[in-house]
mmCIF file of C-alpha atoms in Angstrom:
data_model
loop_
_atom_site.group_PDB
_atom_site.id
_atom_site.type_symbol
_atom_site.label_atom_id
_atom_site.label_comp_id
_atom_site.label_asym_id
_atom_site.label_seq_id
_atom_site.Cartn_x
_atom_site.Cartn_y
_atom_site.Cartn_z
ATOM 1 C CA PRO A 1 -63.494 13.401 10.269
ATOM 2 C CA VAL A 2 -64.614 12.717 6.644
ATOM 3 C CA THR A 3 -62.156 15.331 5.276
ATOM 4 C CA LYS A 4 -59.247 13.979 7.240
ATOM 5 C CA ARG A 5 -59.928 10.443 6.118
ATOM 6 C CA ALA A 6 -60.345 11.500 2.473
ATOM 7 C CA VAL A 7 -57.036 13.388 2.498
ATOM 8 C CA ALA A 8 -55.263 10.482 4.089
ATOM 9 C CA GLU A 9 -56.598 8.070 1.494
ATOM 10 C CA ALA A 10 -55.811 10.448 -1.398
ATOM 11 C CA ALA A 11 -52.304 10.925 -0.128
ATOM 12 C CA GLN A 12 -51.938 7.183 0.032
ATOM 13 C CA HIS A 13 -52.975 6.814 -3.611
ATOM 14 C CA ASP A 14 -50.601 9.576 -4.778
ATOM 15 C CA LYS A 15 -47.570 7.532 -3.784
ATOM 16 C CA VAL A 16 -45.899 5.884 -6.754
ATOM 17 C CA PRO A 17 -46.836 2.230 -6.530
ATOM 18 C CA ARG A 18 -43.660 0.119 -6.057
ATOM 19 C CA PRO A 19 -43.556 -3.200 -7.914
ATOM 20 C CA VAL A 20 -43.417 -6.146 -5.558
ATOM 21 C CA GLY A 21 -39.811 -7.008 -4.639
ATOM 22 C CA PHE A 22 -38.516 -3.564 -5.647
ATOM 23 C CA VAL A 23 -34.955 -3.169 -4.477
ATOM 24 C CA PRO A 24 -33.549 0.388 -4.539
ATOM 25 C CA PRO A 25 -30.226 0.606 -6.433
ATOM 26 C CA PRO A 26 -27.127 0.686 -4.195
ATOM 27 C CA PRO A 27 -25.747 4.158 -3.597
ATOM 28 C CA PRO A 28 -23.141 4.991 -6.291
ATOM 29 C CA CYS A 29 -20.382 5.516 -3.682
ATOM 30 C CA PRO A 30 -18.436 4.381 -1.767
ATOM 31 C CA GLY A 31 -17.680 1.321 -3.853
ATOM 32 C CA LYS A 32 -17.140 -2.298 -2.917
ATOM 33 C CA ILE A 33 -14.386 -3.361 -0.517
ATOM 34 C CA ARG A 34 -11.883 -5.631 -2.267
ATOM 35 C CA HIS A 35 -9.903 -6.877 0.749
ATOM 36 C CA PHE A 36 -11.059 -5.752 4.184
ATOM 37 C CA ASP A 37 -12.084 -2.575 5.916
ATOM 38 C CA ILE A 38 -9.701 -1.031 8.413
ATOM 39 C CA ALA B 1 -36.633 18.654 -24.271
ATOM 40 C CA PRO B 2 -32.924 18.976 -23.381
ATOM 41 C CA ALA B 3 -31.190 15.644 -22.907
ATOM 42 C CA ALA B 4 -31.189 14.579 -19.275
ATOM 43 C CA PRO B 5 -27.747 14.977 -17.645
ATOM 44 C CA PRO B 6 -25.846 11.652 -17.524
ATOM 45 C CA ALA B 7 -26.324 9.712 -14.294
ATOM 46 C CA PRO B 8 -23.444 10.370 -11.858
ATOM 47 C CA LEU B 9 -20.594 7.884 -12.204
ATOM 48 C CA GLY B 10 -20.774 5.105 -9.624
ATOM 49 C CA CYS B 11 -17.696 4.014 -7.657
ATOM 50 C CA ASP B 12 -17.981 0.487 -9.019
ATOM 51 C CA ASP B 13 -18.620 1.508 -12.638
ATOM 52 C CA PRO B 14 -16.085 0.164 -15.134
ATOM 53 C CA GLU B 15 -14.968 3.713 -15.965
ATOM 54 C CA SER B 16 -14.231 4.434 -12.301
ATOM 55 C CA GLU B 17 -12.321 1.174 -11.943
ATOM 56 C CA ALA B 18 -10.295 1.928 -15.058
ATOM 57 C CA ALA B 19 -9.408 5.363 -13.683
ATOM 58 C CA ALA B 20 -8.533 3.849 -10.298
ATOM 59 C CA GLU B 21 -6.204 1.349 -11.944
ATOM 60 C CA VAL B 22 -4.369 4.153 -13.743
ATOM 61 C CA ALA B 23 -4.158 6.063 -10.455
ATOM 62 C CA VAL B 24 -2.787 3.124 -8.427
ATOM 63 C CA ASN B 25 -0.165 2.323 -11.083
ATOM 64 C CA TYR B 26 0.861 5.992 -11.096
ATOM 65 C CA ILE B 27 1.111 6.107 -7.287
ATOM 66 C CA ASN B 28 3.246 2.962 -7.121
ATOM 67 C CA GLY B 29 5.353 4.135 -10.065
ATOM 68 C CA HIS B 30 6.140 7.430 -8.373
ATOM 69 C CA SER B 31 6.807 6.069 -4.910
ATOM 70 C CA HIS B 32 10.400 5.388 -3.863
ATOM 71 C CA HIS B 33 10.025 3.932 -0.402
ATOM 72 C CA GLY B 34 8.228 1.224 1.466
ATOM 73 C CA TYR B 35 5.849 -1.126 -0.284
ATOM 74 C CA LYS B 36 3.471 -1.265 -3.227
ATOM 75 C CA PHE B 37 -0.165 -0.457 -2.477
ATOM 76 C CA ALA B 38 -3.247 -2.158 -3.897
ATOM 77 C CA LEU B 39 -6.742 -0.764 -4.363
ATOM 78 C CA ASN B 40 -9.129 -1.664 -1.574
ATOM 79 C CA ARG B 41 -12.046 0.662 -2.241
ATOM 80 C CA ILE B 42 -13.062 3.604 -4.394
ATOM 81 C CA GLU B 43 -14.450 5.984 -1.780
ATOM 82 C CA ASP B 44 -15.720 8.644 -4.151
ATOM 83 C CA VAL B 45 -15.624 9.680 -7.786
ATOM 84 C CA ARG B 46 -16.537 13.031 -9.310
ATOM 85 C CA VAL B 47 -16.497 13.910 -13.020
ATOM 86 C CA VAL B 48 -16.237 17.510 -14.236
ATOM 87 C CA PRO B 49 -16.838 17.750 -17.997
ATOM 88 C CA GLN B 50 -14.444 20.131 -19.757
ATOM 89 C CA GLY B 51 -15.779 19.783 -23.253
ATOM 90 C CA PRO B 52 -16.280 17.083 -25.889
ATOM 91 C CA ASN B 53 -14.396 13.890 -24.917
ATOM 92 C CA ASN B 54 -12.616 15.802 -22.186
ATOM 93 C CA ASP B 55 -13.405 15.119 -18.514
ATOM 94 C CA ILE B 56 -11.575 15.819 -15.283
ATOM 95 C CA ILE B 57 -12.063 12.956 -12.824
ATOM 96 C CA PHE B 58 -11.502 13.313 -9.075
ATOM 97 C CA LEU B 59 -10.994 10.033 -7.228
ATOM 98 C CA GLU B 60 -10.821 9.337 -3.518
ATOM 99 C CA LEU B 61 -9.142 5.959 -3.033
ATOM 100 C CA ASP B 62 -8.622 3.573 -0.130
ATOM 101 C CA LEU B 63 -5.431 1.540 -0.633
ATOM 102 C CA LEU B 64 -3.833 -1.259 1.376
ATOM 103 C CA GLU B 65 -0.131 -2.019 1.679
ATOM 104 C CA THR B 66 1.068 -5.184 0.011
ATOM 105 C CA LYS B 67 4.065 -7.328 0.934
ATOM 106 C CA CYS B 68 5.938 -6.288 -2.225
ATOM 107 C CA PRO B 69 8.682 -3.754 -1.632
ATOM 108 C CA ILE B 70 8.454 -0.764 -3.960
ATOM 109 C CA LEU B 71 11.676 -1.828 -5.747
ATOM 110 C CA SER B 72 10.419 -5.352 -6.367
ATOM 111 C CA PRO B 73 9.791 -6.345 -10.018
ATOM 112 C CA THR B 74 6.764 -8.422 -8.941
ATOM 113 C CA PRO B 75 3.637 -7.276 -10.790
ATOM 114 C CA LEU B 76 1.119 -5.661 -8.434
ATOM 115 C CA ALA B 77 -1.463 -8.312 -9.323
ATOM 116 C CA ASN B 78 0.843 -10.906 -7.718
ATOM 117 C CA CYS B 79 1.471 -8.889 -4.577
ATOM 118 C CA THR B 80 -0.319 -10.148 -1.482
ATOM 119 C CA VAL B 81 -2.124 -7.530 0.580
ATOM 120 C CA ARG B 82 -0.873 -7.546 4.148
ATOM 121 C CA SER B 83 -3.579 -9.052 6.331
ATOM 122 C CA PHE B 84 -5.284 -7.326 9.219
ATOM 123 C CA THR B 85 -3.467 -9.446 11.807
ATOM 124 C CA GLU B 86 -0.095 -8.726 10.162
ATOM 125 C CA HIS B 87 -0.787 -5.116 11.133
ATOM 126 C CA ALA B 88 -2.152 -3.656 7.929
ATOM 127 C CA VAL B 89 -1.197 -0.237 6.620
ATOM 128 C CA GLU B 90 -3.819 1.838 4.827
ATOM 129 C CA GLY B 91 -3.274 4.535 2.249
ATOM 130 C CA ASP B 92 -5.734 7.359 1.553
ATOM 131 C CA CYS B 93 -5.261 9.049 -1.792
ATOM 132 C CA ASP B 94 -6.899 11.940 -3.617
ATOM 133 C CA VAL B 95 -6.156 11.770 -7.334
ATOM 134 C CA LYS B 96 -7.006 14.150 -10.167
ATOM 135 C CA LEU B 97 -7.115 12.573 -13.607
ATOM 136 C CA GLN B 98 -8.009 13.641 -17.119
ATOM 137 C CA LYS B 99 -9.882 11.515 -19.619
ATOM 138 C CA LEU B 100 -9.138 12.946 -23.052
ATOM 139 C CA ASP B 101 -10.395 11.145 -26.149
ATOM 140 C CA GLY B 102 -10.784 8.007 -24.064
ATOM 141 C CA LYS B 103 -7.232 8.082 -22.635
ATOM 142 C CA ILE B 104 -6.930 8.468 -18.867
ATOM 143 C CA SER B 105 -3.871 10.141 -17.312
ATOM 144 C CA VAL B 106 -3.010 11.386 -13.839
ATOM 145 C CA LEU B 107 -2.690 15.146 -13.354
ATOM 146 C CA ALA B 108 -1.986 15.134 -9.601
ATOM 147 C CA SER B 109 -2.113 12.843 -6.582
ATOM 148 C CA LYS B 110 -1.762 13.244 -2.838
ATOM 149 C CA CYS B 111 -1.556 10.293 -0.460
ATOM 150 C CA HIS B 112 -0.889 9.572 3.144
ATOM 151 C CA SER B 113 -0.595 6.196 4.829
ATOM 152 C CA HIS B 114 -1.117 5.042 8.378
ATOM 153 C CA ALA B 115 -0.890 1.743 10.187
ATOM 154 C CA ASP B 116 -3.999 0.282 11.697
ATOM 155 C CA SER B 117 -4.336 1.093 15.374
ATOM 156 C CA SER B 118 -2.661 -1.263 17.838
ATOM 157 C CA GLU B 119 -5.884 -1.415 19.828
ATOM 158 C CA ASP B 120 -7.773 -2.776 16.820
ATOM 159 C CA ILE B 121 -5.151 -5.499 16.317
ATOM 160 C CA SER B 122 -5.062 -6.382 20.030
ATOM 161 C CA LYS B 123 -8.833 -6.749 20.113
ATOM 162 C CA VAL B 124 -8.751 -9.342 17.343
ATOM 163 C CA CYS B 125 -5.379 -10.896 18.103
ATOM 164 C CA PRO B 126 -3.949 -10.140 21.557
ATOM 165 C CA ASP B 127 -0.658 -11.957 20.931
ATOM 166 C CA CYS B 128 -0.048 -10.728 17.369
ATOM 167 C CA PRO B 129 3.224 -8.856 16.954
ATOM 168 C CA GLN B 130 2.708 -5.154 16.451
ATOM 169 C CA LEU B 131 4.442 -2.651 14.251
ATOM 170 C CA ALA B 132 7.260 -0.778 15.957
ATOM 171 C CA SER B 133 8.623 2.569 14.872
ATOM 172 C CA LEU B 134 11.387 2.309 12.288
ATOM 173 C CA ASN B 135 13.905 3.886 14.671
ATOM 174 C CA ASN B 136 13.051 1.540 17.529
ATOM 175 C CA THR B 137 16.333 0.379 19.113
ATOM 176 C CA GLU B 138 15.495 -3.317 18.934
ATOM 177 C CA VAL B 139 14.493 -2.945 15.285
ATOM 178 C CA LEU B 140 17.734 -1.146 14.425
ATOM 179 C CA GLU B 141 19.832 -3.728 16.289
ATOM 180 C CA THR B 142 18.062 -6.619 14.573
ATOM 181 C CA VAL B 143 18.494 -5.096 11.095
ATOM 182 C CA SER B 144 22.184 -4.533 11.736
ATOM 183 C CA ALA B 145 22.712 -8.035 13.133
ATOM 184 C CA ALA B 146 20.769 -9.644 10.282
ATOM 185 C CA LEU B 147 22.629 -7.779 7.528
ATOM 186 C CA ASN B 148 26.026 -8.478 9.127
ATOM 187 C CA ASP B 149 25.086 -12.123 9.494
ATOM 188 C CA PHE B 150 24.054 -12.380 5.846
ATOM 189 C CA ASN B 151 27.162 -10.552 4.595
ATOM 190 C CA SER B 152 29.394 -12.791 6.688
ATOM 191 C CA LYS B 153 28.014 -15.911 4.986
ATOM 192 C CA THR B 154 27.188 -14.809 1.438
ATOM 193 C CA THR B 155 29.258 -15.793 -1.574
ATOM 194 C CA GLY B 156 27.666 -12.951 -3.519
ATOM 195 C CA PRO B 157 28.272 -9.201 -3.412
ATOM 196 C CA TYR B 158 28.495 -7.319 -0.163
ATOM 197 C CA LEU B 159 25.080 -5.740 0.520
ATOM 198 C CA ARG B 160 24.416 -2.301 1.913
ATOM 199 C CA LEU B 161 21.237 -1.223 3.713
ATOM 200 C CA LEU B 162 18.938 1.057 1.683
ATOM 201 C CA GLU B 163 16.004 1.417 4.069
ATOM 202 C CA ILE B 164 14.055 -0.396 6.753
ATOM 203 C CA GLY B 165 10.598 -1.324 5.514
ATOM 204 C CA ARG B 166 8.988 -2.469 8.731
ATOM 205 C CA GLY B 167 9.730 -3.843 12.156
ATOM 206 C CA LYS B 168 7.442 -5.811 14.409
ATOM 207 C CA ILE B 169 7.965 -6.851 18.008
ATOM 208 C CA GLN B 170 6.198 -9.692 19.795
ATOM 209 C CA TYR B 171 6.476 -10.248 23.523
ATOM 210 C CA HIS B 172 4.347 -13.369 24.095
ATOM 211 C CA PRO B 173 4.862 -16.302 24.121
ATOM 212 C CA ALA B 174 8.456 -15.440 23.085
ATOM 213 C CA HIS B 175 10.253 -12.138 22.607
ATOM 214 C CA VAL B 176 10.679 -11.873 18.835
ATOM 215 C CA VAL B 177 11.764 -8.983 16.633
ATOM 216 C CA ALA B 178 10.894 -9.354 12.933
ATOM 217 C CA VAL B 179 12.340 -6.895 10.418
ATOM 218 C CA GLU B 180 12.133 -6.274 6.667
ATOM 219 C CA PHE B 181 14.618 -4.071 4.878
ATOM 220 C CA ALA B 182 15.744 -3.128 1.385
ATOM 221 C CA VAL B 183 19.364 -3.621 0.325
ATOM 222 C CA GLY B 184 21.610 -2.829 -2.635
ATOM 223 C CA ALA B 185 24.559 -4.764 -4.013
ATOM 224 C CA THR B 186 27.921 -3.011 -3.835
ATOM 225 C CA ASN B 187 31.046 -3.214 -5.985
ATOM 226 C CA CYS B 188 32.711 -5.464 -3.377
ATOM 227 C CA SER B 189 32.622 -9.125 -2.697
ATOM 228 C CA ALA B 190 31.962 -10.069 0.909
ATOM 229 C CA GLU B 191 35.654 -11.016 1.214
ATOM 230 C CA GLU B 192 36.838 -7.619 -0.084
ATOM 231 C CA ALA B 193 34.478 -5.901 2.336
ATOM 232 C CA LYS B 194 36.245 -7.591 5.243
ATOM 233 C CA VAL B 195 39.437 -5.824 4.181
ATOM 234 C CA ASN B 196 38.115 -2.346 3.383
ATOM 235 C CA VAL B 197 34.374 -1.939 3.780
ATOM 236 C CA GLY B 198 34.648 1.816 3.231
ATOM 237 C CA ALA B 199 35.513 1.193 -0.405
ATOM 238 C CA CYS B 200 32.278 -0.719 -0.954
ATOM 239 C CA GLN B 201 29.802 1.520 -2.743
ATOM 240 C CA LEU B 202 26.381 0.775 -4.238
ATOM 241 C CA LEU B 203 26.651 -0.192 -7.913
ATOM 242 C CA PRO B 204 26.118 2.625 -10.401
ATOM 243 C CA GLU B 205 22.611 3.103 -11.828
ATOM 244 C CA ASP B 206 23.307 1.150 -15.034
ATOM 245 C CA GLN B 207 24.365 -1.909 -13.006
ATOM 246 C CA SER B 208 22.229 -1.447 -9.896
ATOM 247 C CA ASN B 209 21.018 -4.585 -8.195
ATOM 248 C CA PHE B 210 18.519 -4.131 -5.380
ATOM 249 C CA GLY B 211 17.050 -6.714 -3.077
ATOM 250 C CA PHE B 212 15.138 -7.355 0.072
ATOM 251 C CA CYS B 213 15.840 -9.092 3.369
ATOM 252 C CA ILE B 214 13.641 -10.526 6.074
ATOM 253 C CA GLY B 215 15.200 -11.100 9.463
ATOM 254 C CA THR B 216 13.868 -12.637 12.680
ATOM 255 C CA MET B 217 15.586 -12.381 16.017
ATOM 256 C CA VAL B 218 14.235 -14.588 18.791
ATOM 257 C CA LYS B 219 15.497 -13.114 22.042
ATOM 258 C CA LEU B 220 13.822 -15.268 24.628
ATOM 259 C CA PRO B 221 13.735 -18.067 25.666
ATOM 260 C CA THR B 222 16.989 -18.517 23.676
ATOM 261 C CA GLN B 223 18.634 -16.126 21.220
ATOM 262 C CA ASN B 224 18.376 -17.147 17.593
ATOM 263 C CA LEU B 225 18.792 -15.091 14.417
ATOM 264 C CA GLU B 226 17.469 -16.019 10.966
ATOM 265 C CA VAL B 227 17.867 -13.910 7.851
ATOM 266 C CA ASP B 228 17.081 -14.352 4.174
ATOM 267 C CA CYS B 229 17.970 -11.901 1.414
ATOM 268 C CA GLN B 230 16.922 -12.000 -2.232
ATOM 269 C CA LEU B 231 18.465 -9.818 -4.938
ATOM 270 C CA TYR B 232 16.192 -8.853 -7.867
ATOM 271 C CA GLY B 233 18.908 -8.525 -10.503
ATOM 272 C CA HIS B 234 19.459 -5.407 -12.567
ATOM 273 C CA GLN B 235 16.227 -3.566 -13.505
ATOM 274 C CA PRO B 236 16.905 -0.866 -16.126
ATOM 275 C CA GLY B 237 15.520 2.503 -15.092
ATOM 276 C CA VAL B 238 14.821 1.464 -11.497
ATOM 277 C CA THR B 239 16.672 3.744 -9.110
ATOM 278 C CA TYR B 240 16.684 4.130 -5.359
ATOM 279 C CA VAL B 241 16.026 7.666 -4.179
ATOM 280 C CA HIS B 242 17.632 8.096 -0.769
ATOM 281 C CA ALA B 243 15.286 9.431 1.880
ATOM 282 C CA GLY B 244 15.325 13.194 1.988
ATOM 283 C CA GLN B 245 15.996 13.510 -1.748
ATOM 284 C CA ASP B 246 12.479 12.378 -2.451
ATOM 285 C CA THR B 247 9.973 14.735 -4.028
ATOM 286 C CA SER B 248 6.500 14.725 -2.516
#
C-alpha cells in the first residue's frame, strides 16, 4: 500500500502545475463563423 | 539548437484572412453565373514552404451566397448575405495559393455550392418559401410573365433574359412565386420589339448593359404580378458567358 500511494503522489507532482485561470488556446482551425452556420 | 518550426497558421490569423480575401475575390471574379459569395468561415489552412519567401497555401473555405448577382457592380462588402430563412446557399471551396515575396495569388480553386436543406428551413420557419428548381414550371412561367410585363411598360431598351438566378414558391398563407433573373439590354426599343422581336439582339460587348429583375406572382387568393428591373449601365470588361460556354 505504501508503494502505491507514493507512486500516486509522485505522479501527481510530475504534472505541470497550471496557473490559476489557465485557459487553453482555441484550436487553430476551423476559424470563426462570420454569418451563421448551415 | 535548431530554431523551432513556426507554429502552424491559425484559421483566424491575419495571414489566413488575407489569403482568404484574395481567394474569395478570385472566385467571384471568375464566376459567370448566379450570385457573389462572401466568406463565412475558414475551415482549414495548410502552409507548405517552398523556399525563402515562397509558400504554397491550401485553404478550405465556407462561403455563403449574397443577394448580389455576379454581374452586379456592387462591391462585395456591400452585398448582403442571404439569411437562413431566405433559404441560404452555401459554397465549399478548396483553394491553392502562392505567397511569393509577400504577394498572394491564386494557383487553383474548386468550389461547389448547395442550398440548405428544406427540412432545416421548415424546422425553423414552416411557412417560409422554399427554393424551387430553376426549371420548375411555375418559376419559368413567372419569369416569362414578369419580363413580358416589364418590356410592355418600359420606355427603355427591350430586355432579354440571360439567366434565372433563383425561384422560390410559397403555399401558405397565399400561393406566391418569387423569381430573380438576370437580363441584358438589346439594340431595340420596346416599341421596335413589338414589330420585330427577332431582330432584337443583346448589345455588343463594348456597349453591353446588364441588369437584374425581381418578380413576384401572387396566384391565390387573387392573381397579381409585380416586377422591378434595374440596369447597371455599361461596365467595361464585364461579359456574360452563356451557360454551357463556361469553363469550370
